[in-house]
Amino acid sequence: MRQIAFALGFHRALGIAPLPQRLLPTTGDLQAGLSSSRLAVATAASITSRLLRVQVVRIDVRAITAALLSSVPKSRLGSSNTPSLSFDSFSLKAHTINQTLARYTARKMKTFHICTRMRQNVPYIDTWIKFAMSRNVENLTLRFDHLPSSNMPEFFYNNSSVEQLSLELHFSPMIPICYVPWTSLKKLSLSSCKLSDECTATILSCCPILESVTLDSCDQLNVLDLSKSQHLTTLEIDQSLGPTQIVAPYIRYLSLTNFKLPCTLVDVSSLTAAILETSLCLFKNLKSEDILVVLLKMLEKLRDVEKLTFSAKFLQTLSLALALGRCPFPSVKVNDLTLETTLSSVEFPGIEKLLQSSPGVKKLTLHVLEPGTVPLLIPIMNIDYQNLESEHVVSFIKVLLKFTKTLEKVVVRLACYIDGRGFEELLGMVSMLSHEYNVSIVLSSTCRIKGRSLECY
């Protein structure tokens, strides 16, 4: 989607060339709507000539006529051209936003995106939300550092047209005080919100066709009960203090990253794919034996999942917990396993145990991360990234192949450790390894030579 920088009536301030006099609209044109499309075309040509120099209000290029002359006949726009507005600069002042909204007269809106961190904009927030609600907006994104009151306004919860809602409230609470008729909502994303169990239950009970939920840096939530959300297939939770229990019998995809408290997967019986990444806080706040119990209980619930991804932090935490604790390790029926690794020795015990406990794995993907991307729990490192040689990579793959018997394919995604010449050398060595173990090995690297990625199949 092409987007342009646009501020209504501020050509000189933005450095945008004014329109020719013959193309300027009269008062009658503005009131009656466009009689031709030449003004919109000329406006687009003038603005896009300077689009890289300005960032004031981002508006879909198809929404120019909505902001300038929003009464374009439906026969000209077509159903796929429903206007959209996006104010995504935190430094935007209310005056600029209000002037644009005052010139918007279309009855319908596809997308409304607004974010602000300026305290002087707070008195206008309710008005802006009400504006979007009055246009039956379908995709709504609100990002506020401050609210006029301690809660979202009551009319915010009274909307049946929103299909996608993204909300960031800077740790303000969500407390619906009335029925929430979000009957069209399919995708819900909440960031930096305070969510109680009661609030969450109220919202979920009013979203009968909800398909996806994302919680980012949310807290106060203990039990996330999705047992009544039969259409929900995707659940993503990142950097949140909670939930500590997840009941989600219908979800197919789970991403649980940087979880800071022990989380119990009560029911995830329909899962087919999952991503797990612990937070370093989990290691600091619990004893090693307790950490191992938490991780093994999660693996037990994931034993029937077909596709699993484990982060480097998860592997480090698992390795250290295994060294200090003794618990039965569950057998996992995964056939597509992805391991993110820094090639650190502290991750290897966890990798080894996972492979030994995954007798049916057919595809193994190793995503070798950039050095320094993941801080080590303890300063143990046996790889010099600056002098990484092909032999290091081959030795690592060879050791892993010894732990698997059903493996058919290995995918190795290297960061830019090895230059073009070294990569070509690695291809030859991997080819020999592939024949020796009768396994297909795919290499890819983020390094580029002559504009192309290094890749071999």
PDB file of N, CA, C and O in Angstrom, residues 312-368:
ATOM      1  N   ALA A 312      16.668 -19.432  21.882  1.00  0.00           N
ATOM      2  CA  ALA A 312      17.959 -19.650  22.524  1.00  0.00           C
ATOM      3  C   ALA A 312      17.850 -19.486  24.036  1.00  0.00           C
ATOM      4  O   ALA A 312      18.469 -20.229  24.809  1.00  0.00           O
ATOM      5  N   LYS A 313      17.047 -18.522  24.483  1.00  0.00           N
ATOM      6  CA  LYS A 313      16.876 -18.324  25.930  1.00  0.00           C
ATOM      7  C   LYS A 313      16.183 -19.515  26.570  1.00  0.00           C
ATOM      8  O   LYS A 313      16.505 -19.900  27.694  1.00  0.00           O
ATOM      9  N   PHE A 314      15.219 -20.099  25.864  1.00  0.00           N
ATOM     10  CA  PHE A 314      14.565 -21.293  26.378  1.00  0.00           C
ATOM     11  C   PHE A 314      15.572 -22.435  26.503  1.00  0.00           C
ATOM     12  O   PHE A 314      15.605 -23.146  27.510  1.00  0.00           O
ATOM     13  N   LEU A 315      16.405 -22.603  25.472  1.00  0.00           N
ATOM     14  CA  LEU A 315      17.392 -23.684  25.482  1.00  0.00           C
ATOM     15  C   LEU A 315      18.440 -23.475  26.578  1.00  0.00           C
ATOM     16  O   LEU A 315      18.869 -24.432  27.238  1.00  0.00           O
ATOM     17  N   GLN A 316      18.843 -22.235  26.799  1.00  0.00           N
ATOM     18  CA  GLN A 316      19.782 -21.947  27.878  1.00  0.00           C
ATOM     19  C   GLN A 316      19.173 -22.266  29.236  1.00  0.00           C
ATOM     20  O   GLN A 316      19.797 -22.913  30.084  1.00  0.00           O
ATOM     21  N   THR A 317      17.946 -21.808  29.435  1.00  0.00           N
ATOM     22  CA  THR A 317      17.267 -22.053  30.709  1.00  0.00           C
ATOM     23  C   THR A 317      17.071 -23.541  30.943  1.00  0.00           C
ATOM     24  O   THR A 317      17.295 -24.048  32.051  1.00  0.00           O
ATOM     25  N   LEU A 318      16.659 -24.262  29.909  1.00  0.00           N
ATOM     26  CA  LEU A 318      16.461 -25.700  30.016  1.00  0.00           C
ATOM     27  C   LEU A 318      17.773 -26.413  30.332  1.00  0.00           C
ATOM     28  O   LEU A 318      17.824 -27.322  31.170  1.00  0.00           O
ATOM     29  N   SER A 319      18.849 -25.995  29.676  1.00  0.00           N
ATOM     30  CA  SER A 319      20.154 -26.633  29.897  1.00  0.00           C
ATOM     31  C   SER A 319      20.623 -26.478  31.334  1.00  0.00           C
ATOM     32  O   SER A 319      21.066 -27.438  31.977  1.00  0.00           O
ATOM     33  N   LEU A 320      20.517 -25.272  31.862  1.00  0.00           N
ATOM     34  CA  LEU A 320      20.959 -25.029  33.231  1.00  0.00           C
ATOM     35  C   LEU A 320      20.076 -25.743  34.245  1.00  0.00           C
ATOM     36  O   LEU A 320      20.562 -26.261  35.255  1.00  0.00           O
ATOM     37  N   ALA A 321      18.786 -25.779  33.973  1.00  0.00           N
ATOM     38  CA  ALA A 321      17.876 -26.479  34.871  1.00  0.00           C
ATOM     39  C   ALA A 321      18.150 -27.984  34.856  1.00  0.00           C
ATOM     40  O   ALA A 321      18.089 -28.651  35.895  1.00  0.00           O
ATOM     41  N   LEU A 322      18.471 -28.528  33.676  1.00  0.00           N
ATOM     42  CA  LEU A 322      18.796 -29.947  33.576  1.00  0.00           C
ATOM     43  C   LEU A 322      20.066 -30.289  34.353  1.00  0.00           C
ATOM     44  O   LEU A 322      20.183 -31.367  34.945  1.00  0.00           O
ATOM     45  N   ALA A 323      21.010 -29.355  34.379  1.00  0.00           N
ATOM     46  CA  ALA A 323      22.270 -29.608  35.075  1.00  0.00           C
ATOM     47  C   ALA A 323      22.093 -29.640  36.586  1.00  0.00           C
ATOM     48  O   ALA A 323      22.867 -30.286  37.301  1.00  0.00           O
ATOM     49  N   LEU A 324      21.061 -28.962  37.077  1.00  0.00           N
ATOM     50  CA  LEU A 324      20.887 -28.832  38.522  1.00  0.00           C
ATOM     51  C   LEU A 324      19.670 -29.577  39.052  1.00  0.00           C
ATOM     52  O   LEU A 324      19.450 -29.610  40.259  1.00  0.00           O
ATOM     53  N   GLY A 325      18.863 -30.129  38.157  1.00  0.00           N
ATOM     54  CA  GLY A 325      17.654 -30.824  38.605  1.00  0.00           C
ATOM     55  C   GLY A 325      17.499 -32.158  37.916  1.00  0.00           C
ATOM     56  O   GLY A 325      18.089 -32.404  36.865  1.00  0.00           O
ATOM     57  N   ARG A 326      16.705 -33.016  38.510  1.00  0.00           N
ATOM     58  CA  ARG A 326      16.466 -34.351  37.954  1.00  0.00           C
ATOM     59  C   ARG A 326      14.963 -34.613  37.910  1.00  0.00           C
ATOM     60  O   ARG A 326      14.313 -34.743  38.941  1.00  0.00           O
ATOM     61  N   CYS A 327      14.436 -34.661  36.690  1.00  0.00           N
ATOM     62  CA  CYS A 327      13.017 -34.963  36.495  1.00  0.00           C
ATOM     63  C   CYS A 327      12.864 -35.769  35.211  1.00  0.00           C
ATOM     64  O   CYS A 327      13.656 -35.608  34.269  1.00  0.00           O
ATOM     65  N   PRO A 328      11.855 -36.637  35.133  1.00  0.00           N
ATOM     66  CA  PRO A 328      11.613 -37.394  33.890  1.00  0.00           C
ATOM     67  C   PRO A 328      11.301 -36.437  32.743  1.00  0.00           C
ATOM     68  O   PRO A 328      10.500 -35.517  32.884  1.00  0.00           O
ATOM     69  N   PHE A 329      11.950 -36.654  31.602  1.00  0.00           N
ATOM     70  CA  PHE A 329      11.772 -35.776  30.438  1.00  0.00           C
ATOM     71  C   PHE A 329      10.718 -36.396  29.525  1.00  0.00           C
ATOM     72  O   PHE A 329      10.843 -37.553  29.118  1.00  0.00           O
ATOM     73  N   PRO A 330       9.663 -35.654  29.181  1.00  0.00           N
ATOM     74  CA  PRO A 330       8.592 -36.228  28.362  1.00  0.00           C
ATOM     75  C   PRO A 330       9.026 -36.476  26.925  1.00  0.00           C
ATOM     76  O   PRO A 330       9.860 -35.756  26.372  1.00  0.00           O
ATOM     77  N   SER A 331       8.436 -37.485  26.307  1.00  0.00           N
ATOM     78  CA  SER A 331       8.674 -37.747  24.885  1.00  0.00           C
ATOM     79  C   SER A 331       7.756 -36.847  24.068  1.00  0.00           C
ATOM     80  O   SER A 331       6.568 -36.704  24.360  1.00  0.00           O
ATOM     81  N   VAL A 332       8.319 -36.214  23.040  1.00  0.00           N
ATOM     82  CA  VAL A 332       7.575 -35.258  22.225  1.00  0.00           C
ATOM     83  C   VAL A 332       7.391 -35.837  20.823  1.00  0.00           C
ATOM     84  O   VAL A 332       8.329 -36.380  20.243  1.00  0.00           O
ATOM     85  N   LYS A 333       6.176 -35.713  20.266  1.00  0.00           N
ATOM     86  CA  LYS A 333       5.863 -36.286  18.967  1.00  0.00           C
ATOM     87  C   LYS A 333       6.051 -35.301  17.818  1.00  0.00           C
ATOM     88  O   LYS A 333       5.500 -35.491  16.735  1.00  0.00           O
ATOM     89  N   VAL A 334       6.811 -34.247  18.032  1.00  0.00           N
ATOM     90  CA  VAL A 334       7.021 -33.218  17.014  1.00  0.00           C
ATOM     91  C   VAL A 334       7.708 -33.812  15.790  1.00  0.00           C
ATOM     92  O   VAL A 334       8.583 -34.670  15.897  1.00  0.00           O
ATOM     93  N   ASN A 335       7.307 -33.353  14.588  1.00  0.00           N
ATOM     94  CA  ASN A 335       7.998 -33.771  13.358  1.00  0.00           C
ATOM     95  C   ASN A 335       8.677 -32.605  12.648  1.00  0.00           C
ATOM     96  O   ASN A 335       9.435 -32.803  11.712  1.00  0.00           O
ATOM     97  N   ASP A 336       8.399 -31.380  13.082  1.00  0.00           N
ATOM     98  CA  ASP A 336       9.028 -30.187  12.513  1.00  0.00           C
ATOM     99  C   ASP A 336       9.540 -29.338  13.677  1.00  0.00           C
ATOM    100  O   ASP A 336       8.772 -28.663  14.357  1.00  0.00           O
ATOM    101  N   LEU A 337      10.850 -29.372  13.915  1.00  0.00           N
ATOM    102  CA  LEU A 337      11.447 -28.731  15.091  1.00  0.00           C
ATOM    103  C   LEU A 337      12.386 -27.601  14.658  1.00  0.00           C
ATOM    104  O   LEU A 337      13.277 -27.807  13.828  1.00  0.00           O
ATOM    105  N   THR A 338      12.179 -26.407  15.238  1.00  0.00           N
ATOM    106  CA  THR A 338      13.039 -25.252  14.974  1.00  0.00           C
ATOM    107  C   THR A 338      13.732 -24.840  16.266  1.00  0.00           C
ATOM    108  O   THR A 338      13.078 -24.666  17.298  1.00  0.00           O
ATOM    109  N   LEU A 339      15.055 -24.696  16.202  1.00  0.00           N
ATOM    110  CA  LEU A 339      15.850 -24.299  17.362  1.00  0.00           C
ATOM    111  C   LEU A 339      16.628 -23.040  17.027  1.00  0.00           C
ATOM    112  O   LEU A 339      17.411 -23.017  16.086  1.00  0.00           O
ATOM    113  N   GLU A 340      16.392 -21.984  17.795  1.00  0.00           N
ATOM    114  CA  GLU A 340      17.198 -20.778  17.659  1.00  0.00           C
ATOM    115  C   GLU A 340      18.417 -20.937  18.557  1.00  0.00           C
ATOM    116  O   GLU A 340      18.291 -21.301  19.725  1.00  0.00           O
ATOM    117  N   THR A 341      19.605 -20.664  18.045  1.00  0.00           N
ATOM    118  CA  THR A 341      20.822 -20.917  18.810  1.00  0.00           C
ATOM    119  C   THR A 341      21.878 -19.860  18.546  1.00  0.00           C
ATOM    120  O   THR A 341      21.947 -19.281  17.456  1.00  0.00           O
ATOM    121  N   THR A 342      22.685 -19.614  19.553  1.00  0.00           N
ATOM    122  CA  THR A 342      23.848 -18.741  19.406  1.00  0.00           C
ATOM    123  C   THR A 342      25.122 -19.570  19.280  1.00  0.00           C
ATOM    124  O   THR A 342      26.221 -19.032  19.348  1.00  0.00           O
ATOM    125  N   LEU A 343      24.976 -20.894  19.132  1.00  0.00           N
ATOM    126  CA  LEU A 343      26.098 -21.831  19.083  1.00  0.00           C
ATOM    127  C   LEU A 343      26.892 -21.817  20.389  1.00  0.00           C
ATOM    128  O   LEU A 343      28.093 -22.073  20.405  1.00  0.00           O
ATOM    129  N   SER A 344      26.192 -21.515  21.472  1.00  0.00           N
ATOM    130  CA  SER A 344      26.842 -21.491  22.780  1.00  0.00           C
ATOM    131  C   SER A 344      26.776 -22.870  23.421  1.00  0.00           C
ATOM    132  O   SER A 344      25.789 -23.593  23.287  1.00  0.00           O
ATOM    133  N   SER A 345      27.829 -23.225  24.151  1.00  0.00           N
ATOM    134  CA  SER A 345      27.853 -24.530  24.815  1.00  0.00           C
ATOM    135  C   SER A 345      26.787 -24.634  25.897  1.00  0.00           C
ATOM    136  O   SER A 345      26.340 -25.730  26.229  1.00  0.00           O
ATOM    137  N   VAL A 346      26.339 -23.507  26.423  1.00  0.00           N
ATOM    138  CA  VAL A 346      25.337 -23.545  27.484  1.00  0.00           C
ATOM    139  C   VAL A 346      23.974 -23.964  26.937  1.00  0.00           C
ATOM    140  O   VAL A 346      23.089 -24.370  27.686  1.00  0.00           O
ATOM    141  N   GLU A 347      23.778 -23.894  25.626  1.00  0.00           N
ATOM    142  CA  GLU A 347      22.510 -24.313  25.020  1.00  0.00           C
ATOM    143  C   GLU A 347      22.504 -25.788  24.644  1.00  0.00           C
ATOM    144  O   GLU A 347      21.429 -26.374  24.451  1.00  0.00           O
ATOM    145  N   PHE A 348      23.661 -26.372  24.535  1.00  0.00           N
ATOM    146  CA  PHE A 348      23.752 -27.704  23.949  1.00  0.00           C
ATOM    147  C   PHE A 348      23.058 -28.802  24.750  1.00  0.00           C
ATOM    148  O   PHE A 348      22.396 -29.667  24.151  1.00  0.00           O
ATOM    149  N   PRO A 349      23.165 -28.847  26.095  1.00  0.00           N
ATOM    150  CA  PRO A 349      22.443 -29.897  26.826  1.00  0.00           C
ATOM    151  C   PRO A 349      20.943 -29.881  26.565  1.00  0.00           C
ATOM    152  O   PRO A 349      20.315 -30.937  26.448  1.00  0.00           O
ATOM    153  N   GLY A 350      20.366 -28.695  26.465  1.00  0.00           N
ATOM    154  CA  GLY A 350      18.937 -28.604  26.174  1.00  0.00           C
ATOM    155  C   GLY A 350      18.612 -29.096  24.784  1.00  0.00           C
ATOM    156  O   GLY A 350      17.611 -29.786  24.568  1.00  0.00           O
ATOM    157  N   ILE A 351      19.451 -28.734  23.795  1.00  0.00           N
ATOM    158  CA  ILE A 351      19.250 -29.202  22.423  1.00  0.00           C
ATOM    159  C   ILE A 351      19.356 -30.724  22.361  1.00  0.00           C
ATOM    160  O   ILE A 351      18.529 -31.403  21.735  1.00  0.00           O
ATOM    161  N   GLU A 352      20.383 -31.249  22.993  1.00  0.00           N
ATOM    162  CA  GLU A 352      20.592 -32.699  22.992  1.00  0.00           C
ATOM    163  C   GLU A 352      19.399 -33.437  23.591  1.00  0.00           C
ATOM    164  O   GLU A 352      18.906 -34.429  23.019  1.00  0.00           O
ATOM    165  N   LYS A 353      18.908 -32.952  24.714  1.00  0.00           N
ATOM    166  CA  LYS A 353      17.791 -33.627  25.381  1.00  0.00           C
ATOM    167  C   LYS A 353      16.520 -33.550  24.540  1.00  0.00           C
ATOM    168  O   LYS A 353      15.750 -34.523  24.467  1.00  0.00           O
ATOM    169  N   LEU A 354      16.287 -32.398  23.905  1.00  0.00           N
ATOM    170  CA  LEU A 354      15.098 -32.260  23.065  1.00  0.00           C
ATOM    171  C   LEU A 354      15.140 -33.219  21.879  1.00  0.00           C
ATOM    172  O   LEU A 354      14.130 -33.845  21.540  1.00  0.00           O
ATOM    173  N   LEU A 355      16.288 -33.340  21.239  1.00  0.00           N
ATOM    174  CA  LEU A 355      16.405 -34.243  20.092  1.00  0.00           C
ATOM    175  C   LEU A 355      16.258 -35.698  20.512  1.00  0.00           C
ATOM    176  O   LEU A 355      15.621 -36.498  19.816  1.00  0.00           O
ATOM    177  N   GLN A 356      16.834 -36.052  21.637  1.00  0.00           N
ATOM    178  CA  GLN A 356      16.712 -37.426  22.131  1.00  0.00           C
ATOM    179  C   GLN A 356      15.268 -37.760  22.504  1.00  0.00           C
ATOM    180  O   GLN A 356      14.856 -38.923  22.420  1.00  0.00           O
ATOM    181  N   SER A 357      14.508 -36.744  22.881  1.00  0.00           N
ATOM    182  CA  SER A 357      13.114 -36.954  23.294  1.00  0.00           C
ATOM    183  C   SER A 357      12.128 -36.713  22.157  1.00  0.00           C
ATOM    184  O   SER A 357      10.921 -36.674  22.387  1.00  0.00           O
ATOM    185  N   SER A 358      12.648 -36.529  20.942  1.00  0.00           N
ATOM    186  CA  SER A 358      11.786 -36.305  19.770  1.00  0.00           C
ATOM    187  C   SER A 358      12.088 -37.367  18.722  1.00  0.00           C
ATOM    188  O   SER A 358      12.681 -37.087  17.666  1.00  0.00           O
ATOM    189  N   PRO A 359      11.697 -38.604  18.962  1.00  0.00           N
ATOM    190  CA  PRO A 359      12.086 -39.719  18.078  1.00  0.00           C
ATOM    191  C   PRO A 359      11.500 -39.645  16.680  1.00  0.00           C
ATOM    192  O   PRO A 359      11.999 -40.297  15.766  1.00  0.00           O
ATOM    193  N   GLY A 360      10.447 -38.845  16.485  1.00  0.00           N
ATOM    194  CA  GLY A 360       9.804 -38.801  15.172  1.00  0.00           C
ATOM    195  C   GLY A 360      10.104 -37.559  14.367  1.00  0.00           C
ATOM    196  O   GLY A 360       9.479 -37.343  13.323  1.00  0.00           O
ATOM    197  N   VAL A 361      11.042 -36.739  14.804  1.00  0.00           N
ATOM    198  CA  VAL A 361      11.312 -35.497  14.090  1.00  0.00           C
ATOM    199  C   VAL A 361      11.867 -35.776  12.696  1.00  0.00           C
ATOM    200  O   VAL A 361      12.778 -36.581  12.522  1.00  0.00           O
ATOM    201  N   LYS A 362      11.280 -35.125  11.689  1.00  0.00           N
ATOM    202  CA  LYS A 362      11.690 -35.320  10.297  1.00  0.00           C
ATOM    203  C   LYS A 362      12.376 -34.090   9.714  1.00  0.00           C
ATOM    204  O   LYS A 362      13.190 -34.215   8.797  1.00  0.00           O
ATOM    205  N   LYS A 363      12.052 -32.921  10.254  1.00  0.00           N
ATOM    206  CA  LYS A 363      12.669 -31.686   9.763  1.00  0.00           C
ATOM    207  C   LYS A 363      13.228 -30.908  10.942  1.00  0.00           C
ATOM    208  O   LYS A 363      12.520 -30.648  11.922  1.00  0.00           O
ATOM    209  N   LEU A 364      14.495 -30.524  10.841  1.00  0.00           N
ATOM    210  CA  LEU A 364      15.157 -29.750  11.886  1.00  0.00           C
ATOM    211  C   LEU A 364      15.673 -28.451  11.277  1.00  0.00           C
ATOM    212  O   LEU A 364      16.423 -28.465  10.302  1.00  0.00           O
ATOM    213  N   THR A 365      15.251 -27.329  11.860  1.00  0.00           N
ATOM    214  CA  THR A 365      15.712 -26.019  11.412  1.00  0.00           C
ATOM    215  C   THR A 365      16.560 -25.385  12.509  1.00  0.00           C
ATOM    216  O   THR A 365      16.115 -25.263  13.648  1.00  0.00           O
ATOM    217  N   LEU A 366      17.780 -25.005  12.152  1.00  0.00           N
ATOM    218  CA  LEU A 366      18.668 -24.312  13.079  1.00  0.00           C
ATOM    219  C   LEU A 366      18.793 -22.867  12.629  1.00  0.00           C
ATOM    220  O   LEU A 366      19.280 -22.583  11.533  1.00  0.00           O
ATOM    221  N   HIS A 367      18.324 -21.967  13.473  1.00  0.00           N
ATOM    222  CA  HIS A 367      18.415 -20.539  13.162  1.00  0.00           C
ATOM    223  C   HIS A 367      19.537 -19.958  14.017  1.00  0.00           C
ATOM    224  O   HIS A 367      19.364 -19.721  15.212  1.00  0.00           O
ATOM    225  N   VAL A 368      20.695 -19.756  13.416  1.00  0.00           N
ATOM    226  CA  VAL A 368      21.861 -19.247  14.139  1.00  0.00           C
ATOM    227  C   VAL A 368      21.754 -17.728  14.234  1.00  0.00           C
ATOM    228  O   VAL A 368      21.767 -17.026  13.229  1.00  0.00           O
TER     229      VAL A 368
END
